[in-house]
Short mmCIF file of C-alpha atoms and ligand atoms in Angstrom, two decimals:
data_model
loop_
_atom_site.label_atom_id
_atom_site.label_comp_id
_atom_site.label_asym_id
_atom_site.label_seq_id
_atom_site.Cartn_x
_atom_site.Cartn_y
_atom_site.Cartn_z
CA UNK A 1 84.92 -0.92 216.07
CA UNK A 2 86.53 -4.41 215.94
CA UNK A 3 88.45 -4.97 213.12
CA UNK A 4 86.03 -7.12 210.61
CA UNK A 5 86.98 -10.59 209.58
CA UNK A 6 84.47 -10.70 206.51
CA UNK A 7 83.73 -7.45 204.24
CA UNK A 8 80.67 -8.05 202.20
CA UNK A 9 80.91 -5.60 199.17
CA UNK A 10 77.79 -4.51 196.89
CA UNK A 11 77.91 -2.49 194.08
CA UNK A 12 74.56 -0.39 193.67
CA UNK A 13 72.97 0.95 190.82
CA UNK A 14 69.02 1.97 191.38
CA UNK A 15 68.46 -0.99 193.61
CA UNK A 16 65.73 0.53 196.00
CA UNK A 17 63.57 -2.13 195.80
CA UNK A 18 66.38 -4.66 196.62
CA UNK A 19 68.62 -3.27 199.62
CA UNK A 20 66.21 -4.01 202.40
CA UNK A 21 65.82 -7.58 201.58
CA UNK A 22 69.07 -8.24 200.63
CA UNK A 23 70.20 -6.60 204.04
CA UNK A 24 68.26 -8.67 206.23
CA UNK A 25 69.52 -11.93 204.04
CA UNK A 26 72.84 -10.97 204.92
CA UNK A 27 72.17 -10.39 208.65
CA UNK A 28 70.51 -13.72 208.97
CA UNK A 29 73.47 -15.64 207.27
CA UNK A 30 76.27 -13.17 209.14
CA UNK A 31 74.28 -13.79 212.55
CA UNK A 32 73.20 -16.91 212.82
CA UNK A 33 76.03 -18.83 210.41
CA UNK A 34 79.36 -16.88 210.21
CA UNK A 35 79.32 -15.43 213.57
CA UNK A 36 82.62 -13.28 213.11
CA UNK A 37 82.93 -9.55 213.06
CA UNK A 38 81.84 -8.02 209.66
CA UNK A 39 81.07 -4.91 207.56
CA UNK A 40 78.81 -4.43 204.56
CA UNK A 41 79.76 -2.01 202.10
CA UNK A 42 77.37 -0.71 199.44
CA UNK A 43 78.89 1.49 196.57
CA UNK A 44 76.34 3.59 195.22
CA UNK A 45 77.29 3.99 191.80
CA UNK A 46 75.22 7.38 191.08
CA UNK A 47 71.72 5.95 191.52
CA UNK A 48 68.83 8.32 190.58
CA UNK A 49 66.57 6.61 192.88
CA UNK A 50 66.33 6.22 196.67
CA UNK A 51 69.18 3.93 197.00
CA UNK A 52 71.18 6.18 199.24
CA UNK A 53 68.54 7.08 201.56
CA UNK A 54 68.27 3.41 202.40
CA UNK A 55 71.74 2.94 202.94
CA UNK A 56 72.03 5.86 205.26
CA UNK A 57 68.85 4.35 207.17
CA UNK A 58 70.55 0.92 207.27
CA UNK A 59 74.01 2.70 208.40
CA UNK A 60 71.70 4.74 211.14
CA UNK A 61 70.50 1.21 212.36
CA UNK A 62 74.02 -0.78 212.21
CA UNK A 63 77.26 0.98 212.30
CA UNK A 64 78.72 -1.83 210.51
CA UNK A 65 76.84 -1.02 207.35
CA UNK A 66 79.11 1.39 205.41
CA UNK A 67 78.72 3.32 202.27
CA UNK A 68 80.31 4.93 199.48
CA UNK A 69 78.63 7.07 196.63
CA UNK A 70 80.06 8.18 193.45
CA UNK A 71 80.01 11.68 191.91
CA UNK A 72 78.04 9.83 189.01
CA UNK A 73 77.51 6.32 187.35
CA UNK A 74 80.96 4.65 186.73
CA UNK A 75 79.57 1.46 185.92
CA UNK A 76 79.82 -1.93 188.04
CA UNK A 77 83.05 -2.92 187.80
CA UNK A 78 84.41 0.44 189.25
CA UNK A 79 81.97 0.20 191.88
CA UNK A 80 83.33 -3.23 192.81
CA UNK A 81 86.95 -1.84 192.87
CA UNK A 82 86.32 1.28 195.13
CA UNK A 83 84.58 -0.89 197.64
CA UNK A 84 87.79 -3.29 197.64
CA UNK A 85 90.17 -0.56 198.34
CA UNK A 86 88.16 0.70 201.64
CA UNK A 87 87.08 -3.07 202.56
CA UNK A 88 89.41 -4.14 205.52
CA UNK A 89 88.21 -7.43 206.29
CA UNK A 90 90.44 -10.61 206.16
CA UNK A 91 88.29 -11.94 203.27
CA UNK A 92 86.18 -9.86 201.06
CA UNK A 93 83.12 -10.97 199.22
CA UNK A 94 81.59 -9.31 196.19
CA UNK A 95 77.91 -9.68 195.31
CA UNK A 96 75.30 -7.96 193.46
CA UNK A 97 72.41 -5.93 194.77
CA UNK A 98 69.53 -7.65 192.89
CA UNK A 99 69.83 -10.99 195.08
CA UNK A 100 70.77 -13.11 191.71
CA UNK A 101 73.65 -13.90 193.90
CA UNK A 102 72.29 -16.28 196.95
CA UNK A 103 73.02 -15.14 200.15
CA UNK A 104 72.43 -18.26 201.33
CA UNK A 105 75.60 -19.47 200.03
CA UNK A 106 77.65 -17.26 201.99
CA UNK A 107 78.49 -19.60 204.45
CA UNK A 108 79.42 -22.40 202.11
CA UNK A 109 81.74 -20.01 200.33
CA UNK A 110 83.30 -19.06 203.60
CA UNK A 111 83.97 -22.95 204.78
CA UNK A 112 85.62 -23.46 201.09
CA UNK A 113 87.68 -20.40 201.54
CA UNK A 114 88.90 -21.68 205.28
CA UNK A 115 90.35 -24.52 203.59
CA UNK A 116 92.93 -22.34 202.42
CA UNK A 117 91.90 -20.83 198.97
CA UNK A 118 92.45 -17.35 198.37
CA UNK A 119 89.59 -16.90 195.95
CA UNK A 120 86.24 -18.60 196.16
CA UNK A 121 84.77 -17.79 192.35
CA UNK A 122 80.89 -18.39 191.86
CA UNK A 123 80.71 -19.98 188.16
CA UNK A 124 77.12 -19.59 186.57
CA UNK A 125 75.29 -22.48 185.66
CA UNK A 126 75.38 -23.27 182.02
CA UNK A 127 72.01 -24.11 181.73
CA UNK A 128 70.97 -20.68 183.15
CA UNK A 129 68.33 -18.45 181.15
CA UNK A 130 69.84 -15.50 179.37
CA UNK A 131 69.42 -14.29 176.21
CA UNK A 132 70.58 -16.25 173.10
CA UNK A 133 72.82 -13.19 172.10
CA UNK A 134 74.47 -12.45 175.36
CA UNK A 135 75.16 -16.27 175.63
CA UNK A 136 76.72 -16.59 172.11
CA UNK A 137 78.93 -13.38 172.61
CA UNK A 138 79.93 -14.75 175.94
CA UNK A 139 80.95 -18.08 174.80
CA UNK A 140 82.80 -16.67 171.76
CA UNK A 141 84.75 -14.28 173.97
CA UNK A 142 85.68 -16.88 176.18
CA UNK A 143 86.87 -18.87 173.69
CA UNK A 144 89.10 -16.30 171.97
CA UNK A 145 90.15 -14.55 175.36
CA UNK A 146 92.59 -17.45 176.38
CA UNK A 147 94.11 -18.00 173.27
CA UNK A 148 94.93 -14.43 172.34
CA UNK A 149 96.03 -13.51 176.19
CA UNK A 150 97.17 -16.54 177.25
CA UNK A 151 95.14 -16.18 180.55
CA UNK A 152 92.68 -18.69 181.33
CA UNK A 153 89.57 -16.51 182.21
CA UNK A 154 86.81 -19.06 183.23
CA UNK A 155 83.64 -18.81 181.27
CA UNK A 156 80.62 -17.77 183.39
CA UNK A 157 82.79 -16.67 186.17
CA UNK A 158 80.79 -13.79 187.69
CA UNK A 159 81.43 -11.15 190.35
CA UNK A 160 80.16 -13.46 193.11
CA UNK A 161 83.35 -13.68 194.60
CA UNK A 162 85.12 -14.35 197.88
CA UNK A 163 89.11 -13.06 198.04
CA UNK A 164 91.80 -13.33 200.96
CA UNK A 165 93.31 -10.27 202.50
CA UNK A 166 96.52 -10.94 199.95
CA UNK A 167 94.64 -10.95 196.59
CA UNK A 168 92.67 -7.83 197.70
CA UNK A 169 95.84 -6.02 198.21
CA UNK A 170 97.09 -7.28 195.10
CA UNK A 171 94.65 -6.05 193.13
CA UNK A 172 94.24 -2.67 194.78
CA UNK A 173 97.82 -2.01 194.47
CA UNK A 174 98.05 -2.47 190.81
CA UNK A 175 98.57 0.97 188.78
CA UNK A 176 96.52 0.19 185.61
CA UNK A 177 93.48 1.72 184.76
CA UNK A 178 90.50 -0.42 183.67
CA UNK A 179 91.34 -3.49 186.00
CA UNK A 180 89.86 -6.51 184.42
CA UNK A 181 89.15 -8.61 187.58
CA UNK A 182 87.88 -11.59 185.48
CA UNK A 183 91.33 -11.87 184.05
CA UNK A 184 93.54 -10.60 186.84
CA UNK A 185 92.55 -12.92 189.17
CA UNK A 186 93.45 -16.00 187.41
CA UNK A 187 96.29 -14.16 185.85
CA UNK A 188 97.67 -13.85 189.23
CA UNK A 189 97.92 -17.11 190.04
CA UNK A 190 96.04 -17.08 193.55
CA UNK A 191 94.75 -20.47 194.57
CA UNK A 192 91.20 -20.29 193.27
CA UNK A 193 88.12 -22.74 194.01
CA UNK A 194 85.60 -22.46 191.08
CA UNK A 195 82.07 -22.97 192.66
CA UNK A 196 79.09 -23.91 190.38
CA UNK A 197 75.74 -21.87 191.17
CA UNK A 198 72.36 -21.18 189.91
CA UNK A 199 71.58 -17.29 189.66
CA UNK A 200 68.70 -16.27 190.69
CA UNK A 201 66.24 -13.83 188.86
CA UNK A 202 66.76 -10.36 189.62
CA UNK A 203 64.41 -9.44 192.76
CA UNK A 204 63.19 -6.18 191.78
CA UNK A 205 64.17 -3.52 188.99
CA UNK A 206 65.66 -4.15 185.61
CA UNK A 207 69.39 -5.11 184.99
CA UNK A 208 71.17 -2.39 183.59
CA UNK A 209 74.28 -4.23 181.97
CA UNK A 210 74.41 -2.90 178.24
CA UNK A 211 75.71 -4.67 175.24
CA UNK A 212 78.20 -1.71 174.84
CA UNK A 213 79.60 -1.63 178.33
CA UNK A 214 80.11 -5.53 177.77
CA UNK A 215 81.75 -4.96 174.74
CA UNK A 216 83.81 -1.94 175.74
CA UNK A 217 84.97 -4.09 178.87
CA UNK A 218 85.85 -6.87 176.95
CA UNK A 219 87.78 -5.50 173.83
CA UNK A 220 89.77 -3.76 176.91
CA UNK A 221 90.31 -6.96 178.49
CA UNK A 222 92.11 -8.18 175.53
CA UNK A 223 93.95 -5.25 174.91
CA UNK A 224 95.34 -4.93 178.66
CA UNK A 225 96.57 -8.39 178.48
CA UNK A 226 97.66 -9.02 175.22
CA UNK A 227 99.29 -7.17 172.30
CA UNK A 228 98.57 -9.82 169.75
CA UNK A 229 96.26 -7.92 167.83
CA UNK A 230 98.80 -5.36 166.95
CA UNK A 231 100.86 -8.38 165.49
CA UNK A 232 97.88 -9.76 163.88
CA UNK A 233 97.28 -6.46 161.88
CA UNK A 234 101.11 -6.00 161.13
CA UNK A 235 100.80 -9.51 159.53
CA UNK A 236 97.80 -9.03 157.76
CA UNK A 237 99.27 -5.66 156.46
CA UNK A 238 102.32 -7.34 155.14
CA UNK A 239 100.60 -10.20 153.43
CA UNK A 240 98.39 -7.53 151.70
CA UNK A 241 101.36 -5.57 150.63
CA UNK A 242 102.92 -8.39 149.25
CA UNK A 243 99.75 -9.24 147.36
CA UNK A 244 99.16 -5.80 146.34
CA UNK A 245 102.80 -5.63 144.78
CA UNK A 246 102.47 -8.83 142.84
CA UNK A 247 99.37 -7.43 141.21
CA UNK A 248 101.11 -4.57 140.22
CA UNK A 249 103.84 -6.59 138.73
CA UNK A 250 100.98 -8.19 136.44
CA UNK A 251 99.68 -4.68 135.74
CA UNK A 252 102.97 -3.49 134.36
CA UNK A 253 103.51 -7.05 132.40
CA UNK A 254 100.03 -6.09 130.90
CA UNK A 255 100.75 -2.84 129.89
CA UNK A 256 104.25 -3.35 128.57
CA UNK A 257 104.41 -6.95 127.42
CA UNK A 258 100.95 -7.74 126.11
CA UNK A 259 99.92 -4.29 125.64
CA UNK A 260 96.25 -4.87 125.89
CA UNK A 261 95.70 -2.49 128.80
CA UNK A 262 92.05 -3.85 129.80
CA UNK A 263 89.62 -1.34 130.87
CA UNK A 264 90.48 -2.74 134.26
CA UNK A 265 88.66 0.06 136.34
CA UNK A 266 86.73 -2.32 138.65
CA UNK A 267 89.89 -4.14 139.62
CA UNK A 268 91.45 -0.91 140.44
CA UNK A 269 88.48 0.60 142.45
CA UNK A 270 87.88 -2.76 143.82
CA UNK A 271 91.58 -3.46 145.13
CA UNK A 272 91.91 0.06 146.16
CA UNK A 273 89.02 -0.05 148.39
CA UNK A 274 89.70 -3.35 149.61
CA UNK A 275 93.03 -2.33 150.89
CA UNK A 276 91.99 1.17 151.99
CA UNK A 277 89.65 -0.60 154.44
CA UNK A 278 92.11 -2.86 155.48
CA UNK A 279 94.71 -0.15 156.20
CA UNK A 280 91.61 1.53 158.05
CA UNK A 281 91.43 -1.58 160.25
CA UNK A 282 94.86 -1.74 161.12
CA UNK A 283 95.03 2.03 162.11
CA UNK A 284 92.08 1.48 164.36
CA UNK A 285 93.63 -1.21 166.21
CA UNK A 286 96.82 0.96 166.55
CA UNK A 287 94.59 3.88 167.41
CA UNK A 288 93.00 1.78 170.23
CA UNK A 289 96.16 0.78 171.83
CA UNK A 290 97.36 4.49 171.83
CA UNK A 291 94.03 5.80 173.37
CA UNK A 292 94.63 2.90 176.08
CA UNK A 293 98.27 4.41 176.50
CA UNK A 294 96.81 8.07 176.37
CA UNK A 295 94.22 7.25 179.36
CA UNK A 296 97.05 5.66 181.48
CA UNK A 297 99.44 8.56 180.85
CA UNK A 298 96.34 11.16 181.86
CA UNK A 299 95.89 9.02 184.88
CA UNK A 300 92.61 10.23 185.52
CA UNK A 301 90.81 8.25 188.48
CA UNK A 302 88.49 5.43 187.42
CA UNK A 303 86.14 6.87 189.81
CA UNK A 304 85.29 9.82 191.84
CA UNK A 305 83.93 9.21 195.52
CA UNK A 306 81.71 12.13 196.49
CA UNK A 307 80.23 10.73 199.90
CA UNK A 308 81.64 8.29 202.49
CA UNK A 309 79.47 6.65 205.41
CA UNK A 310 80.54 4.83 208.47
CA UNK A 311 84.33 5.08 207.60
CA UNK A 312 86.77 6.49 210.41
CA UNK A 313 87.87 9.57 207.70
CA UNK A 314 84.00 10.10 206.53
CA UNK A 315 83.71 12.96 204.39
N1 UDP B 1 75.30 -2.00 188.78
C1 UDP B 1 76.59 -0.81 189.16
N2 UDP B 1 76.46 0.04 188.06
C2 UDP B 1 76.12 0.13 186.86
C3 UDP B 1 75.19 -1.46 186.29
C4 UDP B 1 75.01 -2.14 187.59
O1 UDP B 1 76.66 -0.55 190.40
O2 UDP B 1 76.04 0.73 185.99
C5 UDP B 1 75.17 -2.82 189.91
C6 UDP B 1 74.23 -3.25 190.04
O3 UDP B 1 73.41 -2.61 191.24
C7 UDP B 1 74.03 -4.86 190.77
C8 UDP B 1 75.46 -5.42 189.68
O4 UDP B 1 75.97 -4.05 189.29
O5 UDP B 1 74.47 -5.00 191.70
C9 UDP B 1 74.86 -6.26 188.53
O6 UDP B 1 74.37 -5.41 187.56
P1 UDP B 1 73.06 -6.00 186.94
O7 UDP B 1 72.11 -6.61 187.84
O8 UDP B 1 72.27 -4.86 186.14
O9 UDP B 1 73.77 -6.48 185.56
P2 UDP B 1 73.51 -8.31 185.24
O10 UDP B 1 72.70 -8.96 186.36
O11 UDP B 1 72.81 -8.42 184.28
O12 UDP B 1 74.91 -8.85 185.06
MG1 MG B 2 71.91 -8.78 187.92
#
């Protein structure tokens, strides 16, 4: 098989209503516009519908369609990472399966890429209709993230992205768990073109991006790029230790000099609880970082591939 110039990688979770249409749109772009050897890699992230059967059928029809199947659902980022590891093209394009990332833009991305960029990253339109809460959180996060980490993660950057062989190799060889692509790419300094686009509505099915999943990804992203939360918690701890020491001196002064020990229970309980609460927060931050170290030390894989389709070392 000729070595692909372009690899398109697609994370798939219960997308049976989208895959055939997506494939036909890809083929239109690849055969009529790009006209270069290609491969399309679908990574089935533990779908419970017929997605994998459709991938099998597409592979039977076209050997350039390949597949990975996870043993269970590991999450969208892991599916992208797994496909990045096996993609062999000179450039690799990651796109969602639900047609929200317009396939008609593939040629435009490819042309920009060939002007000498390492990464062409799709940036979603600011007027896009997403829920107010999701928008507000995203805005806040991308405001806080650069100031804590010193990395300019671009707001509204999506996983619609074309990457050079060298940038893919860089990401794949990183040893860290929970690779946070949206920040690792700007951190790496690879020459990037940010391309604004309007995300479409999902063609079929429901989005599965959950708030808790995004929150986890966001917090882990900050922890992997910065120790500032640790320093902040130590700083807050010191401030409050000083304040409670001063208050303690005042209490002794009241007892020994003024001799008017007030009933004082409210004060006591309130301050104890407050400081106790503060300690819990700080211990929580420490614990979180220890958890990150633990998962790195155990070295459990980010995902488990149960089936491979269309690769030379098929299982
Ligand atoms: N996806 C995945 N694993 C998951 C959830 C989603 O591989 O656990 C895939 C999904 O099939 C789609 C992409 O990731 O190709 C984006 O998911 P979705 O459309 O649900 O998210 P949103 O568009 O809301 O970001
Ligand atoms: Mg979507």
